[in-house]
mmCIF file of C-alpha atoms and ligand atoms in Angstrom:
data_model
loop_
_atom_site.group_PDB
_atom_site.id
_atom_site.type_symbol
_atom_site.label_atom_id
_atom_site.label_comp_id
_atom_site.label_asym_id
_atom_site.label_seq_id
_atom_site.Cartn_x
_atom_site.Cartn_y
_atom_site.Cartn_z
ATOM 1 C CA UNK A 437 -4.512 -20.756 -4.644
ATOM 2 C CA UNK A 438 -6.768 -20.210 -1.701
ATOM 3 C CA UNK A 439 -9.770 -18.126 -0.823
ATOM 4 C CA UNK A 440 -8.824 -15.649 1.903
ATOM 5 C CA UNK A 441 -11.107 -14.232 4.559
ATOM 6 C CA UNK A 442 -12.442 -10.764 3.672
ATOM 7 C CA UNK A 443 -11.939 -8.363 6.591
ATOM 8 C CA UNK A 444 -15.079 -6.460 7.626
ATOM 9 C CA UNK A 445 -15.613 -2.837 8.663
ATOM 10 C CA UNK A 446 -14.526 -2.306 12.280
ATOM 11 C CA UNK A 447 -11.238 -4.156 11.834
ATOM 12 C CA UNK A 448 -8.491 -1.498 12.243
ATOM 13 C CA UNK A 449 -6.505 -2.949 9.321
ATOM 14 C CA UNK A 450 -9.019 -1.207 7.011
ATOM 15 C CA UNK A 451 -8.104 2.233 8.389
ATOM 16 C CA UNK A 452 -4.337 2.053 8.002
ATOM 17 C CA UNK A 453 -2.132 3.249 5.169
ATOM 18 C CA UNK A 454 -0.398 0.558 3.125
ATOM 19 C CA UNK A 455 3.328 0.297 2.506
ATOM 20 C CA UNK A 456 4.568 0.297 -1.081
ATOM 21 C CA UNK A 457 5.400 -3.046 -2.661
ATOM 22 C CA UNK A 458 9.160 -3.416 -3.200
ATOM 23 C CA UNK A 459 9.612 -7.177 -3.766
ATOM 24 C CA UNK A 460 8.095 -8.740 -6.869
ATOM 25 C CA UNK A 461 8.496 -12.339 -5.862
ATOM 26 C CA UNK A 462 6.617 -15.624 -5.335
ATOM 27 C CA UNK A 463 5.092 -14.334 -2.116
ATOM 28 C CA UNK A 464 3.511 -11.370 -3.933
ATOM 29 C CA UNK A 465 2.234 -13.616 -6.742
ATOM 30 C CA UNK A 466 0.691 -15.996 -4.211
ATOM 31 C CA UNK A 467 -1.124 -13.070 -2.592
ATOM 32 C CA UNK A 468 -2.373 -11.807 -5.970
ATOM 33 C CA UNK A 469 -3.489 -15.298 -7.033
ATOM 34 C CA UNK A 470 -5.372 -15.740 -3.750
ATOM 35 C CA UNK A 471 -6.988 -12.319 -4.174
ATOM 36 C CA UNK A 472 -8.184 -13.281 -7.680
ATOM 37 C CA UNK A 473 -9.798 -16.399 -6.286
ATOM 38 C CA UNK A 474 -11.288 -14.543 -3.312
ATOM 39 C CA UNK A 475 -12.727 -11.769 -5.486
ATOM 40 C CA UNK A 476 -14.149 -14.178 -8.045
ATOM 41 C CA UNK A 477 -15.838 -16.192 -5.269
ATOM 42 C CA UNK A 478 -17.266 -12.996 -3.746
ATOM 43 C CA UNK A 479 -18.385 -11.757 -7.204
ATOM 44 C CA UNK A 480 -17.076 -8.251 -6.520
ATOM 45 C CA UNK A 481 -15.818 -5.378 -8.682
ATOM 46 C CA UNK A 482 -12.555 -4.962 -6.801
ATOM 47 C CA UNK A 483 -10.479 -6.040 -3.833
ATOM 48 C CA UNK A 484 -7.630 -4.240 -2.063
ATOM 49 C CA UNK A 485 -4.913 -5.999 -0.053
ATOM 50 C CA UNK A 486 -6.026 -4.545 3.330
ATOM 51 C CA UNK A 487 -9.358 -6.326 2.764
ATOM 52 C CA UNK A 488 -7.498 -9.614 3.131
ATOM 53 C CA UNK A 489 -5.501 -8.212 6.065
ATOM 54 C CA UNK A 490 -2.331 -7.278 4.156
ATOM 55 C CA UNK A 491 -1.073 -3.669 4.415
ATOM 56 C CA UNK A 492 0.573 -3.531 1.004
ATOM 57 C CA UNK A 493 -0.342 -1.079 -1.767
ATOM 58 C CA UNK A 494 -1.998 -3.367 -4.277
ATOM 59 C CA UNK A 495 -5.492 -4.137 -5.488
ATOM 60 C CA UNK A 496 -7.538 -5.859 -8.164
ATOM 61 C CA UNK A 497 -10.045 -3.858 -10.191
ATOM 62 C CA UNK A 498 -12.672 -5.156 -12.606
ATOM 63 C CA UNK A 499 -12.153 -3.577 -16.023
ATOM 64 C CA UNK A 500 -14.499 -3.021 -18.966
ATOM 65 C CA UNK A 501 -14.169 -6.602 -20.244
ATOM 66 C CA UNK A 502 -15.015 -8.124 -16.852
ATOM 67 C CA UNK A 503 -11.468 -9.277 -16.087
ATOM 68 C CA UNK A 504 -9.549 -8.267 -12.974
ATOM 69 C CA UNK A 505 -6.566 -5.953 -13.439
ATOM 70 C CA UNK A 506 -3.729 -6.093 -10.899
ATOM 71 C CA UNK A 507 -2.546 -2.645 -9.805
ATOM 72 C CA UNK A 508 0.513 -2.357 -7.570
ATOM 73 C CA UNK A 509 1.609 0.931 -5.945
ATOM 74 C CA UNK A 510 -1.139 2.672 -7.980
ATOM 75 C CA UNK A 511 -1.525 6.447 -8.253
ATOM 76 C CA UNK A 512 -4.276 8.520 -9.844
ATOM 77 C CA UNK A 513 -2.265 10.970 -11.927
ATOM 78 C CA UNK A 514 -5.121 12.696 -13.754
ATOM 79 C CA UNK A 515 -8.861 12.955 -13.389
ATOM 80 C CA UNK A 516 -11.708 14.723 -15.153
ATOM 81 C CA UNK A 517 -15.405 15.320 -14.621
ATOM 82 C CA UNK A 518 -17.758 13.957 -12.032
ATOM 83 C CA UNK A 519 -20.226 11.098 -11.633
ATOM 84 C CA UNK A 520 -22.612 10.279 -8.807
ATOM 85 C CA UNK A 521 -23.749 6.693 -8.433
ATOM 86 C CA UNK A 522 -24.258 3.686 -6.204
ATOM 87 C CA UNK A 523 -21.306 2.038 -4.522
ATOM 88 C CA UNK A 524 -20.786 -0.884 -2.190
ATOM 89 C CA UNK A 525 -17.860 -2.703 -0.604
ATOM 90 C CA UNK A 526 -17.130 -6.358 0.160
ATOM 91 C CA UNK A 527 -15.940 -5.218 3.614
ATOM 92 C CA UNK A 528 -19.293 -3.510 4.348
ATOM 93 C CA UNK A 529 -21.799 -6.125 3.172
ATOM 94 C CA UNK A 530 -25.360 -5.045 2.444
ATOM 95 C CA UNK A 531 -24.591 -1.304 2.579
ATOM 96 C CA UNK A 532 -24.973 0.795 -0.571
ATOM 97 C CA UNK A 533 -24.706 4.534 -0.980
ATOM 98 C CA UNK A 534 -24.366 7.262 -3.552
ATOM 99 C CA UNK A 535 -20.829 8.548 -3.934
ATOM 100 C CA UNK A 536 -19.458 11.220 -6.266
ATOM 101 C CA UNK A 537 -16.254 10.254 -8.071
ATOM 102 C CA UNK A 538 -14.314 11.540 -11.060
ATOM 103 C CA UNK A 539 -15.869 10.505 -14.393
ATOM 104 C CA UNK A 540 -12.467 9.677 -15.908
ATOM 105 C CA UNK A 541 -9.147 8.793 -14.327
ATOM 106 C CA UNK A 542 -5.648 7.925 -15.441
ATOM 107 C CA UNK A 543 -3.829 5.505 -13.158
ATOM 108 C CA UNK A 544 -0.120 4.724 -13.049
ATOM 109 C CA UNK A 545 0.798 1.407 -11.448
ATOM 110 C CA UNK A 546 3.164 -1.542 -11.612
ATOM 111 C CA UNK A 547 2.306 -5.045 -12.766
ATOM 112 C CA UNK A 548 3.228 -8.196 -10.816
ATOM 113 C CA UNK A 549 6.734 -8.128 -12.282
ATOM 114 C CA UNK A 550 7.366 -4.503 -11.271
ATOM 115 C CA UNK A 551 6.838 -3.132 -14.790
ATOM 116 C CA UNK A 552 5.126 0.289 -14.925
ATOM 117 C CA UNK A 553 1.970 0.846 -16.951
ATOM 118 C CA UNK A 554 -0.675 3.518 -17.407
ATOM 119 C CA UNK A 555 -4.388 2.878 -17.701
ATOM 120 C CA UNK A 556 -7.273 5.217 -18.422
ATOM 121 C CA UNK A 557 -10.803 4.425 -17.395
ATOM 122 C CA UNK A 558 -14.179 6.054 -17.189
ATOM 123 C CA UNK A 559 -17.592 5.406 -15.697
ATOM 124 C CA UNK A 560 -17.920 2.336 -13.509
ATOM 125 C CA UNK A 561 -14.281 1.307 -13.994
ATOM 126 C CA UNK A 562 -13.030 4.772 -12.980
ATOM 127 C CA UNK A 563 -15.208 4.482 -9.873
ATOM 128 C CA UNK A 564 -13.734 1.066 -9.066
ATOM 129 C CA UNK A 565 -10.173 2.394 -9.417
ATOM 130 C CA UNK A 566 -10.944 5.271 -7.029
ATOM 131 C CA UNK A 567 -12.661 2.984 -4.497
ATOM 132 C CA UNK A 568 -9.804 0.457 -4.408
ATOM 133 C CA UNK A 569 -7.036 3.071 -4.332
ATOM 134 C CA UNK A 570 -8.819 4.763 -1.385
ATOM 135 C CA UNK A 571 -8.554 1.447 0.517
ATOM 136 C CA UNK A 572 -4.757 1.649 0.206
ATOM 137 C CA UNK A 573 -4.667 4.838 2.255
ATOM 138 C CA UNK A 574 -7.118 3.471 4.822
ATOM 139 C CA UNK A 575 -10.285 5.108 3.501
ATOM 140 C CA UNK A 576 -13.677 3.452 3.085
ATOM 141 C CA UNK A 577 -16.452 4.563 0.723
ATOM 142 C CA UNK A 578 -18.714 5.196 3.705
ATOM 143 C CA UNK A 579 -16.762 8.420 4.376
ATOM 144 C CA UNK A 580 -18.000 9.759 1.026
ATOM 145 C CA UNK A 581 -21.623 8.555 1.025
ATOM 146 C CA UNK A 582 -24.041 11.374 0.239
ATOM 147 C CA UNK A 583 -27.160 9.243 0.601
ATOM 148 C CA UNK A 584 -27.666 5.609 1.598
ATOM 149 C CA UNK A 585 -29.629 3.396 -0.778
ATOM 150 C CA UNK A 586 -31.952 0.578 0.182
ATOM 151 C CA UNK A 587 -31.610 -1.880 -2.731
ATOM 152 C CA UNK A 588 -34.952 -3.472 -1.774
ATOM 153 C CA UNK A 589 -36.783 -0.189 -2.430
ATOM 154 C CA UNK A 590 -34.876 1.439 -5.298
HETATM 155 ZN ZN1 ZN B 1408 -14.162 -1.642 -0.791
#
């Protein structure tokens, strides 16, 4: 495993749409393992492949128990309600803003072996799913910020 460099805002790789994953092989597992290590070292809530410079539709999301769930070719298939809260991004260090997201989501994805699964989440985890899945179509949370937050003052 290796810690990969996290791409920062301004790098065009963050604004491109990812291709679907079709090969569930050693190369994919190496990428996922590296992303686990990178995310753990950065102490973040999620990491999408474009953030390590790879335009493939996969991400890691922190779930309710604090572990990182691998989601490959993920889709939000249902959502309900609304929540407004603070959000940040490892690719935009030091910037925090209020973003409105669905309160609950249901996500369909594949695991690292290509097996489909469905996961429901709410609150912070639902927010993390939305944030990471947005990365896969080239969107950053900054596009949705309603108000920037200065963590020193609030
Ligand atoms: Zn992000």
